[in-house]
Structures are given as structure tokens and as C-alpha cells.
Coordinates of C-alpha atoms and ligand atoms in Angstrom, one line a residue:
X1 CA 90.6 126.2 81.7
X2 CA 88.2 123.4 82.1
X3 CA 87.2 121.8 78.8
X4 CA 84.4 119.4 78.0
X5 CA 85.6 116.8 75.5
X6 CA 83.2 114.7 73.4
X7 CA 84.0 111.0 73.5
X8 CA 82.5 107.7 72.5
X9 CA 82.2 104.7 74.8
X10 CA 84.4 101.6 75.0
X11 CA 82.3 98.5 75.6
X12 CA 84.9 96.6 77.6
X13 CA 85.4 98.7 80.7
X14 CA 83.9 96.3 83.2
X15 CA 85.9 96.2 86.5
X16 CA 86.9 92.7 87.5
X17 CA 88.0 91.2 90.9
X18 CA 90.2 94.2 91.5
X19 CA 89.4 97.1 89.1
X20 CA 89.7 97.6 85.4
X21 CA 92.7 95.6 84.1
X22 CA 93.9 95.4 80.5
X23 CA 97.0 95.4 78.4
X24 CA 99.0 98.6 78.5
X25 CA 98.2 99.1 74.8
X26 CA 94.5 99.2 75.6
X27 CA 95.0 101.9 78.2
X28 CA 97.1 103.9 75.7
X29 CA 94.1 104.1 73.4
X30 CA 93.1 107.8 73.2
X31 CA 90.3 108.6 75.8
X32 CA 90.5 105.2 77.4
X33 CA 91.7 106.3 80.8
X34 CA 89.7 109.5 80.5
X35 CA 86.5 107.7 79.8
X36 CA 86.9 105.3 82.7
X37 CA 87.9 107.9 85.2
X38 CA 85.1 110.2 84.2
X39 CA 82.7 107.3 84.5
X40 CA 83.9 106.7 88.0
X41 CA 83.3 110.3 89.0
X42 CA 79.9 110.4 87.3
X43 CA 78.9 107.6 89.7
X44 CA 80.0 109.4 92.8
X45 CA 78.2 112.1 94.8
X46 CA 79.4 114.8 97.2
X47 CA 83.1 115.0 96.4
X48 CA 83.1 118.7 95.5
X49 CA 86.0 120.3 97.4
X50 CA 87.0 117.0 98.9
X51 CA 90.3 115.1 98.8
X52 CA 91.3 112.3 96.4
X53 CA 94.4 110.1 96.9
X54 CA 96.2 108.9 93.7
X55 CA 99.1 106.5 93.4
X56 CA 100.3 103.5 91.6
X57 CA 102.8 100.7 91.6
X58 CA 105.1 102.5 89.3
X59 CA 104.5 100.3 86.3
X60 CA 104.7 101.5 82.7
X61 CA 102.0 104.1 81.9
X62 CA 101.7 105.0 85.6
X63 CA 102.9 108.6 85.1
X64 CA 100.8 109.2 82.0
X65 CA 97.7 107.9 83.6
X66 CA 98.2 110.0 86.7
X67 CA 98.6 113.2 84.7
X68 CA 95.3 112.5 83.0
X69 CA 93.6 111.6 86.3
X70 CA 94.8 114.8 88.0
X71 CA 93.4 117.0 85.2
X72 CA 90.1 115.2 85.3
X73 CA 89.8 115.2 89.1
X74 CA 90.5 119.0 89.1
X75 CA 88.0 119.6 86.4
X76 CA 85.3 117.6 88.2
X77 CA 85.7 119.6 91.4
X78 CA 87.9 117.7 93.8
X79 CA 89.5 120.3 96.1
X80 CA 92.8 118.5 96.8
X81 CA 94.6 115.6 95.3
X82 CA 97.3 113.7 97.2
X83 CA 99.9 111.9 95.0
X84 CA 102.8 109.7 96.1
X85 CA 106.2 111.1 95.0
X86 CA 107.0 109.8 91.5
X87 CA 103.4 108.6 91.3
X88 CA 104.2 105.6 93.5
X89 CA 102.1 104.5 96.4
X90 CA 101.6 100.8 97.4
X91 CA 98.0 99.7 97.5
X92 CA 97.9 99.4 101.3
X93 CA 99.6 102.9 101.6
X94 CA 96.8 104.4 99.4
X95 CA 94.3 102.8 101.7
X96 CA 96.1 104.1 104.8
X97 CA 96.4 107.6 103.3
X98 CA 92.7 107.7 102.4
X99 CA 91.8 106.8 106.0
X100 CA 94.3 109.1 107.8
X101 CA 93.4 112.1 105.7
X102 CA 89.7 111.6 105.6
X103 CA 89.8 111.6 101.8
X104 CA 86.7 111.0 99.8
X105 CA 88.4 108.2 98.0
X106 CA 91.4 107.1 96.0
X107 CA 92.5 105.9 92.6
X108 CA 95.1 103.1 92.4
X109 CA 97.0 102.4 89.2
X110 CA 98.1 98.8 89.2
X111 CA 97.8 95.4 87.7
X112 CA 99.0 93.9 90.9
X113 CA 101.3 90.9 90.3
X114 CA 100.8 90.9 86.5
X115 CA 103.9 91.7 84.3
X116 CA 104.6 95.4 83.5
X117 CA 106.4 97.2 80.7
X118 CA 104.9 98.4 77.4
X119 CA 103.7 94.8 76.6
X120 CA 102.5 94.1 80.1
X121 CA 99.3 94.9 82.0
X122 CA 97.9 98.0 83.5
X123 CA 94.9 98.7 85.8
X124 CA 92.8 101.3 87.4
X125 CA 90.8 100.8 90.6
X126 CA 88.7 103.2 92.6
X127 CA 88.7 103.0 96.4
X128 CA 86.0 104.5 98.6
X129 CA 86.3 106.6 101.8
X130 CA 86.9 103.6 104.1
X131 CA 90.1 103.0 102.1
X132 CA 88.8 99.8 100.5
X133 CA 87.9 98.8 96.9
X134 CA 84.6 100.1 95.7
X135 CA 81.8 97.6 96.3
X136 CA 80.1 95.9 93.4
X137 CA 77.2 98.4 93.6
X138 CA 79.6 101.1 92.5
X139 CA 81.7 99.1 90.1
X140 CA 78.6 97.9 88.2
X141 CA 77.3 101.5 88.0
X142 CA 80.7 102.6 86.6
X143 CA 80.5 99.9 84.0
X144 CA 77.0 100.9 83.0
X145 CA 78.1 104.6 82.8
X146 CA 81.1 103.7 80.7
X147 CA 78.9 102.2 78.1
X148 CA 77.0 105.4 77.5
X149 CA 79.5 108.1 78.3
X150 CA 79.7 110.9 75.7
X151 CA 81.9 113.5 77.4
X152 CA 84.6 114.1 80.0
X153 CA 85.8 117.2 81.8
X154 CA 89.4 118.0 81.8
X155 CA 91.6 120.9 82.9
X156 CA 94.1 122.2 80.3
X157 CA 97.4 122.6 82.0
X158 CA 101.0 121.5 81.6
X159 CA 102.1 118.2 83.3
X160 CA 102.8 118.4 87.0
X161 CA 106.2 117.5 88.3
X162 CA 105.5 114.3 90.2
X163 CA 109.0 114.1 91.7
X164 CA 109.0 117.3 93.6
X165 CA 107.4 117.2 97.1
X166 CA 105.0 120.1 97.8
X167 CA 101.8 121.6 96.7
X168 CA 100.9 123.1 93.3
X169 CA 97.7 124.5 91.8
X170 CA 95.8 122.7 89.0
X171 CA 92.7 124.6 87.9
X172 CA 90.9 125.3 91.2
X173 CA 92.3 122.2 92.9
X174 CA 95.6 121.8 94.8
X175 CA 97.8 118.9 94.1
X176 CA 100.1 117.7 96.9
X177 CA 103.0 115.5 96.1
X178 CA 103.7 113.5 99.3
X179 CA 106.4 111.2 100.7
X180 CA 105.1 107.7 99.9
X181 CA 106.4 106.0 103.1
X182 CA 106.0 108.3 106.1
X183 CA 102.3 108.0 106.7
X184 CA 102.4 104.2 106.2
X185 CA 105.4 103.7 108.5
X186 CA 103.8 105.7 111.2
X187 CA 100.8 103.4 111.1
X188 CA 103.0 100.3 111.3
X189 CA 104.7 101.8 114.4
X190 CA 101.4 101.9 116.2
X191 CA 100.7 98.2 115.5
X192 CA 104.1 96.5 116.1
X193 CA 106.8 96.6 118.8
X194 CA 109.5 98.1 116.7
X195 CA 112.0 98.0 119.6
X196 CA 111.5 94.3 120.0
X197 CA 112.0 93.6 116.3
X198 CA 115.1 95.9 116.3
X199 CA 116.5 93.7 119.1
X200 CA 115.7 90.6 117.0
X201 CA 117.8 91.9 114.1
X202 CA 120.5 93.2 116.4
X203 CA 120.7 89.7 117.9
X204 CA 121.7 88.3 114.5
X205 CA 118.3 87.4 112.9
X206 CA 118.7 87.3 109.1
X207 CA 116.2 88.0 106.4
X208 CA 115.9 88.4 102.7
X209 CA 113.0 90.5 101.4
X210 CA 112.4 90.6 97.6
X211 CA 110.5 93.8 96.6
X212 CA 110.5 92.4 93.0
X213 CA 111.5 95.9 91.6
X214 CA 108.0 97.1 92.4
X215 CA 106.1 99.4 94.8
X216 CA 107.2 97.9 98.2
X217 CA 110.9 98.7 97.7
X218 CA 110.9 102.1 99.3
X219 CA 108.7 100.9 102.2
X220 CA 110.8 97.8 102.9
X221 CA 114.1 99.7 102.7
X222 CA 112.9 102.5 105.0
X223 CA 111.2 100.1 107.6
X224 CA 113.3 96.9 107.6
X225 CA 116.8 98.3 106.9
X226 CA 116.1 101.8 108.2
X227 CA 113.8 101.7 111.3
X228 CA 114.4 98.1 112.3
X229 CA 118.1 97.8 111.6
X230 CA 118.1 94.8 109.3
X231 CA 121.4 94.4 107.6
X232 CA 122.0 96.4 104.4
X233 CA 121.2 94.1 101.5
X234 CA 118.2 92.5 103.3
X235 CA 115.9 94.1 100.7
X236 CA 116.7 93.0 97.2
X237 CA 115.2 94.5 94.0
X238 CA 114.3 97.5 96.0
X239 CA 113.9 100.1 93.2
X240 CA 110.5 100.3 91.5
X241 CA 111.0 99.9 87.8
X242 CA 108.4 100.4 85.0
X243 CA 108.9 96.9 83.7
X244 CA 109.8 95.3 87.1
X245 CA 113.2 94.6 85.7
X246 CA 111.5 92.2 83.2
X247 CA 110.3 90.0 86.0
X248 CA 106.8 89.0 86.9
X249 CA 106.2 90.7 90.2
X250 CA 104.2 87.7 91.7
X251 CA 105.6 86.3 94.9
X252 CA 104.7 82.7 94.2
X253 CA 106.7 79.6 93.9
X254 CA 107.2 80.1 90.2
X255 CA 108.3 83.8 90.1
X256 CA 109.9 83.8 93.6
X257 CA 111.5 80.3 93.2
X258 CA 114.9 81.7 94.0
X259 CA 113.6 82.6 97.5
X260 CA 112.2 79.2 98.0
X261 CA 115.5 77.6 96.9
X262 CA 117.4 80.0 99.2
X263 CA 115.1 79.1 102.2
X264 CA 115.5 75.4 101.6
X265 CA 119.3 75.5 101.0
X266 CA 122.3 75.4 103.3
X267 CA 122.7 79.2 103.7
X268 CA 119.1 80.0 104.4
X269 CA 118.3 83.2 106.3
X270 CA 115.9 83.0 109.2
X271 CA 113.1 84.5 107.0
X272 CA 112.5 84.9 103.3
X273 CA 109.7 87.2 102.2
X274 CA 108.4 89.0 99.2
X275 CA 105.6 91.2 98.1
X276 CA 104.0 91.8 94.7
X277 CA 103.8 94.7 92.2
X278 CA 101.5 96.9 94.3
X279 CA 102.6 95.7 97.7
X280 CA 99.4 94.0 98.9
X281 CA 100.5 90.3 98.7
X282 CA 103.0 88.5 100.8
X283 CA 105.2 85.4 100.6
X284 CA 106.5 83.9 103.8
X285 CA 109.2 81.2 103.9
X286 CA 111.1 80.3 107.0
X287 CA 114.3 78.3 107.1
X288 CA 113.2 74.9 105.7
X289 CA 109.5 75.9 106.2
X290 CA 107.2 77.1 103.4
X291 CA 104.1 78.7 104.9
X292 CA 101.0 78.6 102.7
X293 CA 99.0 81.8 102.7
X294 CA 96.1 79.9 104.3
X295 CA 98.3 78.6 107.1
X296 CA 99.8 82.1 107.4
X297 CA 96.4 83.6 108.0
X298 CA 95.6 81.0 110.7
X299 CA 99.0 81.4 112.4
X300 CA 98.8 85.2 112.4
X301 CA 95.3 85.1 113.8
X302 CA 96.3 82.7 116.5
X303 CA 99.3 84.8 117.6
X304 CA 98.1 88.4 116.7
X305 CA 97.5 89.2 120.4
X306 CA 101.3 89.2 120.9
X307 CA 101.6 92.4 118.8
X308 CA 100.7 95.7 120.5
X309 CA 98.1 96.6 117.9
X310 CA 96.1 93.5 118.6
X311 CA 96.8 93.1 122.3
X312 CA 93.1 93.0 123.2
X313 CA 92.5 90.1 120.8
X314 CA 90.7 89.8 117.5
X315 CA 87.0 90.2 117.0
X316 CA 86.6 87.7 114.2
X317 CA 88.3 86.3 111.1
X318 CA 87.2 86.5 107.4
X319 CA 88.6 84.4 104.6
X320 CA 87.7 84.0 101.0
X321 CA 85.8 80.8 100.2
X322 CA 88.6 79.1 98.4
X323 CA 91.0 79.8 101.3
X324 CA 91.6 76.7 103.5
X325 CA 89.7 76.2 106.7
X326 CA 92.8 76.4 108.8
X327 CA 91.7 79.8 110.1
X328 CA 88.3 78.4 111.0
X329 CA 90.0 76.1 113.6
X330 CA 91.7 79.1 115.2
X331 CA 88.4 81.0 115.3
X332 CA 86.7 78.0 116.9
X333 CA 89.4 77.8 119.6
X334 CA 89.3 81.6 120.2
X335 CA 85.5 81.5 120.3
X336 CA 85.2 84.2 117.6
X337 CA 83.2 84.2 114.4
X338 CA 84.7 83.3 111.0
X339 CA 83.2 84.6 107.7
X340 CA 83.5 82.9 104.4
X341 CA 83.3 85.5 101.6
X342 CA 83.6 85.4 97.8
X343 CA 87.1 86.0 96.3
X344 CA 88.3 89.6 96.3
X345 CA 89.2 92.0 99.1
X346 CA 86.1 94.2 98.5
X347 CA 84.0 91.6 100.3
X348 CA 85.9 92.1 103.6
X349 CA 85.2 95.9 103.8
X350 CA 81.8 95.8 105.4
X351 CA 82.8 93.2 108.0
X352 CA 85.9 95.3 108.9
X353 CA 83.9 98.5 109.0
X354 CA 81.3 96.9 111.3
X355 CA 84.0 95.7 113.6
X356 CA 82.9 92.1 113.1
X357 CA 86.4 90.9 112.0
X358 CA 89.9 92.1 112.7
X359 CA 92.0 89.8 110.4
X360 CA 91.3 88.7 106.9
X361 CA 93.0 86.6 104.3
X362 CA 92.9 84.9 101.0
X363 CA 94.7 81.9 99.7
X364 CA 96.3 84.0 97.0
X365 CA 98.9 85.4 99.3
X366 CA 96.7 88.2 100.7
X367 CA 96.6 88.9 104.4
X368 CA 95.5 92.1 106.2
X369 CA 93.6 93.6 109.2
X370 CA 91.4 96.4 110.2
X371 CA 94.3 98.9 110.0
X372 CA 93.5 99.5 106.3
X373 CA 90.9 98.1 103.9
X374 CA 93.3 96.4 101.5
X375 CA 95.5 93.4 102.0
X376 CA 99.0 94.4 103.1
X377 CA 102.2 92.5 102.2
X378 CA 104.6 94.3 104.5
X379 CA 102.1 94.3 107.3
X380 CA 102.1 90.5 107.2
X381 CA 105.9 90.4 107.2
X382 CA 106.0 92.8 110.2
X383 CA 103.4 90.8 112.1
X384 CA 105.4 87.6 111.5
X385 CA 108.6 89.4 112.7
X386 CA 106.8 90.6 115.8
X387 CA 105.5 87.1 116.6
X388 CA 108.9 85.6 116.0
X389 CA 110.5 88.2 118.3
X390 CA 107.8 87.7 121.0
X391 CA 107.9 83.9 121.0
X392 CA 111.6 83.6 120.6
X393 CA 111.0 80.9 118.0
X394 CA 111.6 80.6 114.3
X395 CA 109.0 80.2 111.5
X396 CA 109.4 76.4 111.4
X397 CA 108.9 75.9 115.1
X398 CA 105.9 78.2 115.2
X399 CA 104.3 76.4 112.2
X400 CA 105.0 72.9 113.6
X401 CA 103.5 73.8 116.9
X402 CA 100.5 75.2 115.1
X403 CA 99.9 72.0 113.1
X404 CA 100.3 69.9 116.2
X405 CA 97.8 72.0 118.1
X406 CA 95.2 72.6 115.4
X407 CA 95.8 69.9 112.8
X408 CA 97.0 70.5 109.3
X409 CA 95.0 71.6 106.3
X410 CA 96.9 70.4 103.2
X411 CA 96.2 72.9 100.5
X412 CA 97.1 73.5 96.9
X413 CA 95.9 75.6 94.0
X414 CA 96.2 74.5 90.4
X415 CA 95.9 77.2 87.8
X416 CA 95.2 76.6 84.1
X417 CA 96.2 79.9 82.6
X418 CA 95.1 81.4 79.3
X419 CA 92.8 78.7 78.3
X420 CA 90.1 79.2 75.8
X421 CA 87.3 81.3 77.4
X422 CA 84.4 79.4 75.8
X423 CA 85.9 76.1 77.0
X424 CA 86.4 77.4 80.5
X425 CA 82.8 78.6 80.7
X426 CA 81.5 75.3 79.4
X427 CA 83.5 73.5 82.1
X428 CA 81.9 75.5 84.8
X429 CA 78.5 75.0 83.2
X430 CA 79.2 71.3 83.1
X431 CA 79.9 71.3 86.8
X432 CA 76.8 73.3 87.6
X433 CA 74.8 70.6 85.9
X434 CA 76.6 67.9 87.9
X435 CA 76.0 69.5 91.3
X436 CA 72.6 68.0 92.1
X437 CA 73.9 64.4 91.5
X438 CA 77.0 64.7 93.7
X439 CA 75.8 64.6 97.3
X440 CA 76.1 61.1 98.7
X441 CA 78.3 59.8 95.9
X442 CA 81.5 58.0 97.0
X443 CA 84.9 58.7 95.4
X444 CA 87.7 56.5 96.7
X445 CA 87.6 56.8 100.5
X446 CA 85.4 59.9 100.5
X447 CA 81.7 60.7 100.4
X448 CA 80.5 64.0 98.9
X449 CA 78.6 65.8 101.7
X450 CA 77.6 68.9 99.7
X451 CA 78.1 70.5 96.3
X452 CA 77.0 74.0 95.3
X453 CA 77.8 77.1 93.4
X454 CA 78.9 79.4 96.2
X455 CA 76.8 82.4 97.0
X456 CA 77.2 85.0 99.7
X457 CA 74.8 87.3 101.5
X458 CA 76.7 90.2 103.1
X459 CA 75.6 90.2 106.8
X460 CA 75.9 94.0 106.9
X461 CA 74.1 95.3 103.9
X462 CA 72.3 92.2 102.7
X463 CA 73.8 92.5 99.2
X464 CA 74.1 89.1 97.5
X465 CA 76.9 87.7 95.3
X466 CA 76.0 84.6 93.4
X467 CA 77.9 82.1 91.1
X468 CA 81.2 82.6 93.0
X469 CA 82.7 79.1 92.5
X470 CA 81.7 75.5 92.4
X471 CA 82.4 73.7 95.7
X472 CA 82.5 69.9 96.2
X473 CA 82.7 69.3 99.9
X474 CA 83.5 65.8 101.3
X475 CA 82.3 64.5 104.7
X476 CA 85.9 64.4 106.0
X477 CA 86.4 68.1 105.4
X478 CA 88.2 67.8 102.1
X479 CA 87.2 70.1 99.3
X480 CA 87.6 70.7 95.6
X481 CA 86.7 74.2 94.4
X482 CA 86.6 75.4 90.8
X483 CA 86.3 79.1 89.7
X484 CA 87.4 81.3 86.9
X485 CA 89.8 84.1 87.5
X486 CA 88.4 87.7 87.4
X487 CA 91.8 89.4 87.0
X488 CA 93.3 87.9 83.8
X489 CA 93.7 89.9 80.6
X490 CA 94.1 87.1 78.1
X491 CA 91.6 84.2 77.6
X492 CA 90.4 82.6 80.8
X493 CA 92.2 81.2 83.8
X494 CA 90.7 78.2 85.6
X495 CA 91.6 77.9 89.2
X496 CA 91.2 74.6 91.0
X497 CA 91.6 74.7 94.8
X498 CA 92.2 71.4 96.6
X499 CA 92.2 70.8 100.3
X500 CA 92.1 68.0 102.9
X501 CA 92.6 67.9 106.7
X502 CA 94.8 65.7 108.9
X503 CA 94.2 66.3 112.6
X504 CA 96.7 63.7 113.9
X505 CA 100.2 65.1 114.0
X506 CA 101.8 61.6 113.8
X507 CA 100.1 61.1 110.4
X508 CA 100.9 64.4 108.9
X509 CA 102.7 64.1 105.6
X510 CA 105.6 66.4 104.7
X511 CA 104.7 66.6 101.0
X512 CA 101.5 68.5 100.3
X513 CA 101.1 67.4 96.6
X514 CA 101.5 63.7 97.7
X515 CA 98.9 64.2 100.4
X516 CA 96.5 65.6 97.9
X517 CA 97.3 63.4 94.9
X518 CA 94.0 61.5 95.0
X519 CA 91.9 64.7 95.1
X520 CA 94.0 66.2 92.3
X521 CA 93.2 63.2 90.1
X522 CA 89.5 63.5 91.1
X523 CA 89.5 67.2 90.2
X524 CA 90.5 66.4 86.6
X525 CA 87.8 63.7 86.3
X526 CA 84.9 65.7 87.9
X527 CA 85.7 68.9 85.9
X528 CA 86.6 67.1 82.7
X529 CA 89.4 69.5 82.6
X530 CA 91.2 68.0 79.6
X531 CA 88.1 67.8 77.6
X532 CA 87.2 71.4 78.1
X533 CA 90.6 73.1 78.2
X534 CA 92.8 70.7 76.2
X535 CA 95.2 70.7 79.2
X536 CA 96.2 67.7 81.2
X537 CA 98.5 69.8 83.5
X538 CA 98.1 73.1 85.3
X539 CA 100.5 75.9 84.3
X540 CA 101.1 77.0 87.9
X541 CA 100.9 75.0 91.1
X542 CA 100.9 76.9 94.4
Ligands
G1P601 C1 93.1 86.9 92.2 C2 93.0 86.2 93.5 C3 92.1 86.8 94.5 C4 92.6 88.3 94.7 C5 92.7 89.0 93.4 C6 93.3 90.4 93.5 O1 91.8 87.0 91.7 O2 92.6 84.8 93.3 O3 92.2 86.1 95.7 O4 91.7 89.0 95.6 O5 93.5 88.2 92.5 O6 94.6 90.3 94.0 P1 91.3 86.1 90.5 O7 92.3 86.2 89.4 O8 91.3 84.7 91.1 O9 89.9 86.5 90.2
ZN602 ZN1 98.6 93.1 94.4

């Protein structure tokens, strides 16, 4: 039944910020999925007879990839494989399932917020037994292995019916098709006061949640409209579709602009929210109140104790380096540590495992806690709802009070997408050369306090990550950060993160872009963006 198939390596299987991500057509190349998955298993030890969790965001090629993964997992000796019905599991639900079943690890099929369909993107990511993305030590080993792989093991068997709940045999392994929502919902019920949120909705609270035709649809429908009694129609685009209905499942101000317009308009519901392709990101907009992900992290951290799961308080906060320092101010007030990590959720895993932090977040619409080892879109929405219910205030009032108490970190990210990769690398090299000359220099009203290429030493295992982004830090707390995306599939994407701080509520500006205008201009000049990329404008501003 088990066959050993000879193969030749693909040189491009290096996992990026969140796994291996390529165009669908690349994953359709014969042996491409098989090689990568076998390379992962070749780098793991001790999984014989153990459990593997497999699920994806339902995008095009999800089912085909899962059938191959099941056969390879069985051939390599996994004892049990748990698969979400229809092959769908949100990324946080995979993490939850790995943890609650004591699985050895999991495989997630997703390209997150990137477009789907036959011409879109696909991705494969391996998660370890704590439920989180494999650390760099493993992903680098997988890449090295993929470059020399010459065979994979596979069980010859017909396709498994992914839509029928229950257990079937595949070689010596058993494959269990499980309900995708139940386990995740049970976890949410331990964290939040569902009765209190139910009362909020029963009292007339209105909400619109856009699942963007992706993985969170079934979760949002079951939890918001089902368990919590939100009005039918609260969840829109709630059916996962292989091409996400032709939309880009990215809950940002470009692809979820309709939600922003709704929230700012005359018939705004109390809360507008959305999640991305695989359900790990979140967008939060109150009536007339957009909440940046960096502010959301800070506000959730400041109020988490109101939710039952965090009643005893939080141990610490971690944020990725480009995320604004708003959360640092909350940590300072609470007297708890804050950790600044490189971009990518995998850097939070050790801190969470060690109990050093409870809440984590990234400026890229990712927020989460120690309940899983991934960011979790619906979790963030539920925590907001629980805080709104507990405080008896709307999003705007909560945010305004937060800014008055802690000051406001203006924040924006400018993305220059699909620029020429050589130009983007040269831009970063240019900045590296500039670093030593920057400290002490004055630009407008600001002095540069520090400039560096961010590096991080993990306080738990001492591993080091270098070259994680160029930081220019001013003495008044303002910052400009430059880094190249690790998740794109075409050319390079330059991300420029711009931040400043205003402590005095009377001087806080309503318009973020206006408040940051001088720093934006400076970001162009310092990085010589137009010279290196040929662009004088970003493609996306968030
Ligand atoms: C982007 C985000 C990063 C996030 C990652 C995966 O990575 O910036 O915060 O962890 O997607 O969702 P990037 O493309 O910047 O490497
Ligand atoms: Zn995602």
C-alpha cells in the first residue's frame, strides 16, 4: 500500500513569514506539495502513531492538497489525522484543535488574506505541538531538506470523502473528519461571558461581520448569530468559497472599504468587523470610530480583565516591532513587561509558552492571546463585544477614553506592492549604509535618537533573528520603520511604518494622515523610495 516515489527537488520551497506561499499554479506542479510535506516530516522526530491536524481556509486547491497530505501522513506513520469537514478549519481553530487533542502538530493550507481561485495564491504551513507556527529552526531545516529531497512516501488509496463526519482508515492510520466549529466555540465559551453578550444583542446592539467568503463564515454564524443571538444577516459573505467570491479576503481599508463606509455613514451599526481568508486577522470599526490594530491591541490589553478568561489580569504583552507603542503605555501602567519581537506570529510562541505574556498583537490586524498560538480574528471580536457589554459603552467612547488616559499613537503603514525586488533590496541596503550617520541629525522639529536594523534575541531559547527592519527612532517617540514583506508572491513589497505620539488630549488631531504628513514626506526622502522603486505613492495605506 505504501509506495516510495522518486522525486527531484524544487529550489524555491523556502517558508516565509507564514509558511510556504506561492501561486496556485506552482502548487499544482506534480510533486510540489508532496515534496514539501515530505520535507516537513523528514525534519520531525517522534510522530509515529501520533495525531496530526489538517485544515485550510477552503481556497482553490485546498481539497487536492489535503488528499495528498493525508496519504503522505499515513505513509510516514502518523496514527491519526483530524481534518475539518470539507477540509475547512480556520487557522486559530487548527491551533486550538492541536492543543486540545494533544496532537503532535498540524498542517494549515492557506495564503491568509491573499486572493484565491485558480490564479490566486496558496500556502502550506506546519504548526508544532504548542499549536503555533514552527520556529525558524524547523522552517530552515525544512528548506534545507527540500533542496535535496529525492523521494517521498505515499499510501495508494482512493480519495477520502472530506464532507462526511466520522472516521475512516487510510493505510494504517485513521482519518477523522470533524465538525470545524464545535471545539473552537467551546474554547470561546470558557473565555467570554456569553450570557452578557447575549443580553447586549437582545438589548438592540447591532453588528455587521464580514467573513469575506472565507474560513470564518461557519464560526461567525454559529457563534454570533447562533450562540449569541445576533440578528440574522449580521454575518455577511458567510459561505467559504474557493475564490472568495472573487474578492480579496483582506480586512483592510481597501478590501473592506464598504464596512468603513457603513460605519461612518448614517445607518452605521454599533460594530463593524471582519476577518481574513483563514480567520486569524480582525478589523474593528465602531460607529464613527475606526480602531487601528495597534490601538485595538492596547485597548484590549487595558480591558481584558473584564472578560472571565482574563479576570486575574495579564502577565505581559508582546507586539511586533513595527506595531505602535500604544500597548507599551498600557503595560507600563499595569506594571507588566512588554516584548518587542520581529514580524510574524511565530516569535510570540516561546513567550506565551513560558507564561511571560498573555496578549499579543501585530499592526497587520493580528491580535491574540495565550488561548491558542496563532492570532485569532473572531477572538478579538468577541473580546471587544465582552468589553463593550461589561463597560456599557460603545467603541468610540471606549477609544476616546483610552486616548485621553494614555495619549494617542498616530499610526499608518504605507505599502509599495509588487515593486522590483532588486530595487527594494537596494533601498534597504541604502538605509543600512545610512544608519550610522543618522543619530543626532535633526529633521524639521525632530532629532534622531537612534537608528538600527532591528534584531531580536529570544529571551526563552536565546535564538537570534537579525535584519528584521530598519528603524529610525526620534527623541519624541516618533518612528519610521522600513521592512520588506516576507509573504508576497510577486516581486517585493516595501512596507513603511510611520508613528508619532501626542499625549495631550486637547491637541490630538482627528486625521491620522494629516498628523503624520511630515514624517511621511521624510520617509520618502530618507529611503529614496522613488529612486529605488520608481513609485512616488504607496499602493495601500492603512
Ligand atoms: C504580514 C504581516 C505580518 C503577519 C504576516 C502573516 O507579513 O506584516 O505582521 O504576521 O503577514 O499574517 P509580511 O508580508 O509583512 O512579511
Ligand atoms: Zn490570515
